[in-house]
């Protein structure tokens, strides 16, 4: 049983956690991750993302096109957890964090057109890639470090104010198309080229530029752990059931047509309408505080999730893309 081991799979690879700020600037949380995504729940504050490739002082915001900033939000990736500074640890405020393990900050050099490094998690389903433009132009390849093609990529320039671009292996008009993580814009063409088991291809002026540094968070389908796919909404309170093969601990989803990005997890109040008020949802492209609305209800089940709302944001009559992460492999999941 992975719950009985120190390096269990996948709890030591991904976890969602909630915490209350203590204002002290030294609160240690969770296990040792390599990517930490934090959002304040009870107030309007931007999302913060840190990773061990870029270092503790460098933050990105999923709800902004801003370049990488310097922040005291996270101060250490430690062996027993990550340490929050002051900005995302203010006394009296409540927060949620989503954290992924990769390779403890140890990187390998890529062999694509652009100089890059990558670190990959033990499952081979998640990698953090940092690449630097070569000053030229045109299509360029970047090594992702996984043994199979990524199914989802979240990409951001570190040096300039530019939008996040996301790659999805299915659901969009073509695999060259992108959805912007920091906006609710419709899909945009010409962001990606060939994606295979070794590299992904980035397009000049969109997913790479000049001599700028870029970060790419890559995910691929791993049975019992990661599911990247699509579903069709039906505009009905008896919404679609979406099979993942595990109980989601984290769910990022968005309609391909113009709409907001929703984030659900298994730690915040209201899951499966337990509180009678619907799920607690946050939006990756907005700094809004958490919403508890019956009109946003989703059931997180032992083998997937089910829409319980006719709301157009997450269950319109259209195509949706999603990234789901497990807390336990399916064979250890409890029925719900």
Short mmCIF file of C-alpha atoms in Angstrom, two decimals:
data_model
loop_
_atom_site.label_atom_id
_atom_site.label_comp_id
_atom_site.label_asym_id
_atom_site.label_seq_id
_atom_site.Cartn_x
_atom_site.Cartn_y
_atom_site.Cartn_z
CA UNK A 1 0.00 0.00 0.00
CA UNK A 2 1.68 3.27 -1.06
CA UNK A 3 0.13 5.07 1.92
CA UNK A 4 2.43 3.02 4.17
CA UNK A 5 5.73 3.89 2.50
CA UNK A 6 7.94 6.94 2.74
CA UNK A 7 8.29 7.46 -1.01
CA UNK A 8 4.73 6.45 -1.80
CA UNK A 9 3.30 6.87 -5.26
CA UNK A 10 1.83 9.29 -5.99
CA UNK A 11 1.40 11.20 -2.69
CA UNK A 12 5.09 12.10 -2.69
CA UNK A 13 4.76 13.24 -6.31
CA UNK A 14 1.70 15.47 -5.96
CA UNK A 15 -0.40 16.86 -3.15
CA UNK A 16 -3.00 19.54 -2.51
CA UNK A 17 -2.83 21.22 0.90
CA UNK A 18 -4.62 24.00 2.73
CA UNK A 19 -3.02 26.17 5.40
CA UNK A 20 -3.62 29.30 7.44
CA UNK A 21 -1.11 32.13 7.37
CA UNK A 22 0.85 32.75 10.56
CA UNK A 23 2.56 35.98 9.48
CA UNK A 24 5.91 34.70 10.68
CA UNK A 25 7.54 34.14 7.33
CA UNK A 26 8.84 30.68 8.20
CA UNK A 27 5.94 28.22 8.00
CA UNK A 28 7.00 24.84 6.53
CA UNK A 29 4.35 22.89 4.65
CA UNK A 30 3.94 19.53 2.92
CA UNK A 31 6.67 17.37 1.42
CA UNK A 32 9.65 18.40 -0.71
CA UNK A 33 8.28 19.48 -4.11
CA UNK A 34 9.82 21.08 -7.19
CA UNK A 35 6.81 23.07 -8.36
CA UNK A 36 4.56 24.91 -5.91
CA UNK A 37 1.39 26.76 -6.97
CA UNK A 38 -0.28 28.82 -4.21
CA UNK A 39 -3.53 30.82 -4.08
CA UNK A 40 -5.13 32.81 -1.29
CA UNK A 41 -8.65 31.49 -0.69
CA UNK A 42 -10.33 34.23 1.33
CA UNK A 43 -9.32 37.30 -0.67
CA UNK A 44 -8.32 38.73 -4.03
CA UNK A 45 -4.63 37.91 -4.55
CA UNK A 46 -2.77 36.61 -7.59
CA UNK A 47 -1.66 32.99 -8.00
CA UNK A 48 2.01 32.36 -7.19
CA UNK A 49 4.15 29.68 -8.91
CA UNK A 50 7.70 28.75 -7.91
CA UNK A 51 9.94 25.90 -9.02
CA UNK A 52 13.29 24.53 -7.95
CA UNK A 53 14.81 25.07 -11.41
CA UNK A 54 14.34 28.85 -11.21
CA UNK A 55 14.89 29.10 -7.45
CA UNK A 56 12.88 30.18 -4.45
CA UNK A 57 12.87 33.95 -5.04
CA UNK A 58 11.42 33.84 -8.57
CA UNK A 59 7.65 33.83 -8.94
CA UNK A 60 5.21 33.65 -11.84
CA UNK A 61 1.49 34.42 -11.75
CA UNK A 62 -0.95 32.26 -13.71
CA UNK A 63 -3.47 35.13 -13.79
CA UNK A 64 -1.01 37.65 -15.27
CA UNK A 65 1.18 38.08 -18.35
CA UNK A 66 3.91 39.66 -16.20
CA UNK A 67 7.51 38.60 -16.48
CA UNK A 68 9.07 36.59 -13.67
CA UNK A 69 9.20 38.63 -10.47
CA UNK A 70 11.23 38.56 -7.27
CA UNK A 71 9.20 37.47 -4.26
CA UNK A 72 9.53 36.48 -0.64
CA UNK A 73 6.49 34.24 -1.03
CA UNK A 74 8.45 30.98 -0.85
CA UNK A 75 11.83 30.89 0.84
CA UNK A 76 13.01 27.26 0.76
CA UNK A 77 12.50 23.86 -0.83
CA UNK A 78 13.42 21.72 2.18
CA UNK A 79 13.71 17.98 2.72
CA UNK A 80 10.57 17.94 4.89
CA UNK A 81 8.54 20.60 3.11
CA UNK A 82 8.59 24.00 1.50
CA UNK A 83 8.82 27.18 3.59
CA UNK A 84 6.48 30.08 2.99
CA UNK A 85 7.67 33.64 3.49
CA UNK A 86 5.35 36.53 4.25
CA UNK A 87 3.39 37.42 1.11
CA UNK A 88 1.48 34.12 0.86
CA UNK A 89 1.53 33.57 4.62
CA UNK A 90 -0.24 36.60 6.08
CA UNK A 91 -1.76 36.14 9.50
CA UNK A 92 -5.48 35.42 9.44
CA UNK A 93 -5.62 34.55 5.73
CA UNK A 94 -6.28 31.09 4.31
CA UNK A 95 -4.45 29.50 1.38
CA UNK A 96 -4.30 26.42 -0.81
CA UNK A 97 -1.19 24.99 -2.46
CA UNK A 98 -0.74 22.39 -5.19
CA UNK A 99 2.72 20.83 -5.31
CA UNK A 100 4.57 18.52 -7.70
CA UNK A 101 7.78 16.60 -7.18
CA UNK A 102 10.26 16.31 -10.05
CA UNK A 103 13.93 15.50 -9.41
CA UNK A 104 14.82 17.52 -6.35
CA UNK A 105 16.24 20.38 -8.39
CA UNK A 106 18.80 18.22 -10.23
CA UNK A 107 18.61 19.03 -13.94
CA UNK A 108 19.81 17.40 -17.15
CA UNK A 109 20.80 19.20 -20.34
CA UNK A 110 18.53 19.00 -23.37
CA UNK A 111 19.60 18.23 -26.94
CA UNK A 112 17.05 20.27 -28.91
CA UNK A 113 17.66 23.42 -30.94
CA UNK A 114 17.40 25.64 -27.87
CA UNK A 115 19.75 25.29 -24.92
CA UNK A 116 17.67 23.82 -22.12
CA UNK A 117 17.62 21.86 -18.89
CA UNK A 118 14.93 19.56 -17.56
CA UNK A 119 14.07 17.62 -14.42
CA UNK A 120 11.56 14.78 -14.52
CA UNK A 121 9.54 13.14 -11.74
CA UNK A 122 10.06 9.43 -10.91
CA UNK A 123 6.85 8.43 -12.72
CA UNK A 124 8.09 10.05 -15.95
CA UNK A 125 4.83 11.97 -16.26
CA UNK A 126 5.86 15.48 -15.20
CA UNK A 127 8.87 17.59 -16.15
CA UNK A 128 10.08 21.13 -15.58
CA UNK A 129 11.91 22.50 -18.62
CA UNK A 130 13.80 25.78 -18.82
CA UNK A 131 15.05 26.93 -22.23
CA UNK A 132 16.86 29.97 -23.61
CA UNK A 133 16.25 31.49 -27.03
CA UNK A 134 19.19 31.46 -29.45
CA UNK A 135 18.58 34.93 -30.88
CA UNK A 136 17.38 33.57 -34.21
CA UNK A 137 13.87 33.01 -35.50
CA UNK A 138 11.56 30.28 -36.80
CA UNK A 139 10.57 26.95 -35.30
CA UNK A 140 12.84 25.51 -32.59
CA UNK A 141 12.84 22.19 -30.74
CA UNK A 142 13.14 21.77 -26.97
CA UNK A 143 13.87 18.53 -25.10
CA UNK A 144 11.23 17.64 -22.49
CA UNK A 145 13.03 14.72 -20.83
CA UNK A 146 10.09 12.31 -20.70
CA UNK A 147 9.92 9.00 -22.57
CA UNK A 148 6.61 9.79 -24.30
CA UNK A 149 5.08 12.95 -25.78
CA UNK A 150 3.60 15.45 -23.34
CA UNK A 151 -0.18 15.78 -23.42
CA UNK A 152 -0.25 19.17 -21.73
CA UNK A 153 2.33 21.99 -21.56
CA UNK A 154 2.07 25.26 -19.62
CA UNK A 155 4.55 27.75 -21.11
CA UNK A 156 5.66 31.23 -20.01
CA UNK A 157 8.38 33.73 -20.90
CA UNK A 158 10.43 34.64 -17.85
CA UNK A 159 11.89 37.87 -19.20
CA UNK A 160 9.02 39.71 -20.87
CA UNK A 161 5.37 40.53 -20.29
CA UNK A 162 3.72 37.89 -22.48
CA UNK A 163 0.77 35.55 -22.17
CA UNK A 164 0.96 31.98 -20.95
CA UNK A 165 0.46 29.49 -23.80
CA UNK A 166 -0.83 25.98 -23.17
CA UNK A 167 -0.58 22.86 -25.33
CA UNK A 168 -3.19 20.07 -25.35
CA UNK A 169 -2.79 16.85 -27.29
CA UNK A 170 -6.53 16.71 -27.98
CA UNK A 171 -9.60 18.90 -27.87
CA UNK A 172 -8.44 21.98 -29.76
CA UNK A 173 -8.91 22.63 -33.49
CA UNK A 174 -5.33 21.42 -34.08
CA UNK A 175 -2.33 20.57 -31.89
CA UNK A 176 -0.66 23.80 -33.07
CA UNK A 177 -3.40 25.77 -31.29
CA UNK A 178 -3.14 27.17 -27.76
CA UNK A 179 -5.31 28.40 -24.91
CA UNK A 180 -3.89 31.20 -22.78
CA UNK A 181 -3.74 30.27 -19.11
CA UNK A 182 -3.95 33.88 -17.93
CA UNK A 183 -7.00 34.86 -20.02
CA UNK A 184 -10.39 33.52 -21.07
CA UNK A 185 -9.61 34.12 -24.76
CA UNK A 186 -10.67 31.64 -27.42
CA UNK A 187 -8.07 29.25 -28.83
CA UNK A 188 -5.25 30.77 -30.88
CA UNK A 189 -3.36 29.19 -33.78
CA UNK A 190 0.33 28.75 -34.58
CA UNK A 191 1.81 28.28 -31.10
CA UNK A 192 3.22 24.73 -31.35
CA UNK A 193 4.82 22.43 -33.92
CA UNK A 194 5.80 18.77 -33.76
CA UNK A 195 5.53 17.11 -30.35
CA UNK A 196 7.02 13.64 -29.94
CA UNK A 197 8.68 11.37 -27.38
CA UNK A 198 11.85 13.48 -27.31
CA UNK A 199 10.97 17.10 -28.10
CA UNK A 200 8.27 19.68 -28.51
CA UNK A 201 8.48 22.40 -31.16
CA UNK A 202 8.00 26.05 -30.19
CA UNK A 203 6.99 28.90 -32.50
CA UNK A 204 8.90 32.18 -32.69
CA UNK A 205 7.24 35.15 -30.99
CA UNK A 206 4.77 32.91 -29.16
CA UNK A 207 6.31 29.99 -27.29
CA UNK A 208 9.87 31.27 -27.67
CA UNK A 209 11.43 34.66 -28.49
CA UNK A 210 14.90 36.10 -29.13
CA UNK A 211 17.28 35.34 -26.24
CA UNK A 212 14.58 35.16 -23.59
CA UNK A 213 14.33 32.44 -20.98
CA UNK A 214 11.19 30.30 -20.96
CA UNK A 215 9.71 27.80 -18.53
CA UNK A 216 7.59 24.84 -19.68
CA UNK A 217 5.68 22.60 -17.26
CA UNK A 218 5.00 19.34 -19.11
CA UNK A 219 2.52 16.57 -18.25
CA UNK A 220 1.74 13.26 -19.94
CA UNK A 221 -0.84 10.60 -19.24
CA UNK A 222 0.25 8.10 -16.60
CA UNK A 223 -2.24 5.40 -15.67
CA UNK A 224 -3.49 5.88 -12.13
CA UNK A 225 -1.74 9.25 -11.68
CA UNK A 226 -2.17 11.84 -14.46
CA UNK A 227 -5.02 12.23 -16.91
CA UNK A 228 -5.03 14.82 -19.68
CA UNK A 229 -8.06 14.60 -21.92
CA UNK A 230 -11.35 16.19 -22.97
CA UNK A 231 -15.05 15.91 -22.20
CA UNK A 232 -18.25 17.15 -23.79
CA UNK A 233 -20.59 19.29 -21.71
CA UNK A 234 -24.35 18.81 -21.90
CA UNK A 235 -25.83 21.93 -20.14
CA UNK A 236 -27.67 19.70 -17.68
CA UNK A 237 -27.55 19.30 -13.89
CA UNK A 238 -27.06 15.59 -14.58
CA UNK A 239 -23.80 16.36 -16.32
CA UNK A 240 -21.21 14.22 -18.01
CA UNK A 241 -19.21 11.61 -16.12
CA UNK A 242 -15.52 11.85 -17.03
CA UNK A 243 -13.36 8.76 -16.49
CA UNK A 244 -9.84 9.32 -15.15
CA UNK A 245 -8.99 5.91 -13.70
CA UNK A 246 -8.46 7.46 -10.25
CA UNK A 247 -10.02 9.92 -7.82
CA UNK A 248 -8.81 13.42 -8.76
CA UNK A 249 -6.95 15.36 -6.10
CA UNK A 250 -6.48 18.30 -8.49
CA UNK A 251 -8.48 19.30 -11.53
CA UNK A 252 -7.72 22.11 -13.99
CA UNK A 253 -10.37 22.50 -16.69
CA UNK A 254 -11.60 24.94 -19.32
CA UNK A 255 -13.97 25.09 -22.26
CA UNK A 256 -12.21 25.32 -25.60
CA UNK A 257 -14.50 28.24 -26.43
CA UNK A 258 -13.87 31.45 -24.50
CA UNK A 259 -14.30 30.98 -20.73
CA UNK A 260 -12.46 30.88 -17.40
CA UNK A 261 -10.07 28.20 -16.13
CA UNK A 262 -11.43 26.35 -13.09
CA UNK A 263 -9.38 24.64 -10.37
CA UNK A 264 -10.84 22.05 -7.98
CA UNK A 265 -9.08 19.84 -5.44
CA UNK A 266 -9.82 17.26 -2.76
CA UNK A 267 -8.86 19.39 0.25
CA UNK A 268 -11.13 22.43 0.12
CA UNK A 269 -14.68 22.53 1.50
CA UNK A 270 -17.72 21.51 -0.51
CA UNK A 271 -16.40 18.53 -2.44
CA UNK A 272 -19.27 16.39 -3.74
CA UNK A 273 -21.64 18.97 -2.23
CA UNK A 274 -20.80 17.75 1.29
CA UNK A 275 -21.45 21.24 2.65
CA UNK A 276 -24.66 21.73 0.68
CA UNK A 277 -23.18 24.76 -1.05
CA UNK A 278 -21.35 23.24 -4.01
CA UNK A 279 -17.64 22.99 -4.67
CA UNK A 280 -14.99 25.49 -3.70
CA UNK A 281 -13.62 26.67 -7.04
CA UNK A 282 -10.75 28.99 -7.92
CA UNK A 283 -9.91 30.41 -11.33
CA UNK A 284 -6.38 30.12 -12.73
CA UNK A 285 -6.85 33.27 -14.83
CA UNK A 286 -8.27 35.41 -12.01
CA UNK A 287 -7.09 36.49 -8.57
CA UNK A 288 -10.60 36.23 -7.11
CA UNK A 289 -11.21 34.64 -3.76
CA UNK A 290 -12.65 31.14 -3.59
CA UNK A 291 -16.26 30.61 -4.66
CA UNK A 292 -18.58 28.14 -2.96
CA UNK A 293 -21.47 27.84 -5.38
CA UNK A 294 -23.93 25.06 -6.04
CA UNK A 295 -23.93 26.28 -9.63
CA UNK A 296 -20.29 25.13 -9.94
CA UNK A 297 -20.80 21.69 -8.36
CA UNK A 298 -18.58 18.77 -9.39
CA UNK A 299 -18.41 15.31 -7.81
CA UNK A 300 -14.90 13.92 -7.36
CA UNK A 301 -15.43 10.16 -7.59
CA UNK A 302 -13.20 7.13 -7.07
CA UNK A 303 -12.54 6.81 -10.82
CA UNK A 304 -13.15 10.29 -12.24
CA UNK A 305 -15.46 13.27 -11.87
CA UNK A 306 -19.04 14.18 -12.73
CA UNK A 307 -20.51 17.57 -13.54
CA UNK A 308 -23.49 18.43 -11.31
CA UNK A 309 -24.35 21.78 -12.81
CA UNK A 310 -25.97 23.23 -15.91
CA UNK A 311 -23.72 26.28 -15.51
CA UNK A 312 -22.16 27.34 -18.81
CA UNK A 313 -18.67 27.82 -17.33
CA UNK A 314 -17.95 24.11 -16.85
CA UNK A 315 -20.85 22.29 -18.48
CA UNK A 316 -21.92 24.14 -21.60
CA UNK A 317 -22.73 22.18 -24.75
CA UNK A 318 -19.13 22.26 -25.90
CA UNK A 319 -15.69 20.67 -25.65
CA UNK A 320 -13.53 21.02 -22.53
CA UNK A 321 -9.89 20.18 -21.85
CA UNK A 322 -8.68 19.09 -18.42
CA UNK A 323 -5.62 18.06 -16.41
CA UNK A 324 -6.32 15.78 -13.44
CA UNK A 325 -3.86 14.56 -10.79
CA UNK A 326 -4.38 11.64 -8.41
CA UNK A 327 -3.84 11.46 -4.67
CA UNK A 328 -3.88 7.65 -4.55
CA UNK A 329 -3.57 5.15 -7.39
CA UNK A 330 -7.01 3.80 -8.33
CA UNK A 331 -6.46 0.36 -6.80
CA UNK A 332 -6.17 2.00 -3.36
CA UNK A 333 -9.01 4.51 -3.84
CA UNK A 334 -12.04 4.29 -1.58
CA UNK A 335 -15.47 4.13 -3.21
CA UNK A 336 -17.57 7.27 -3.19
#
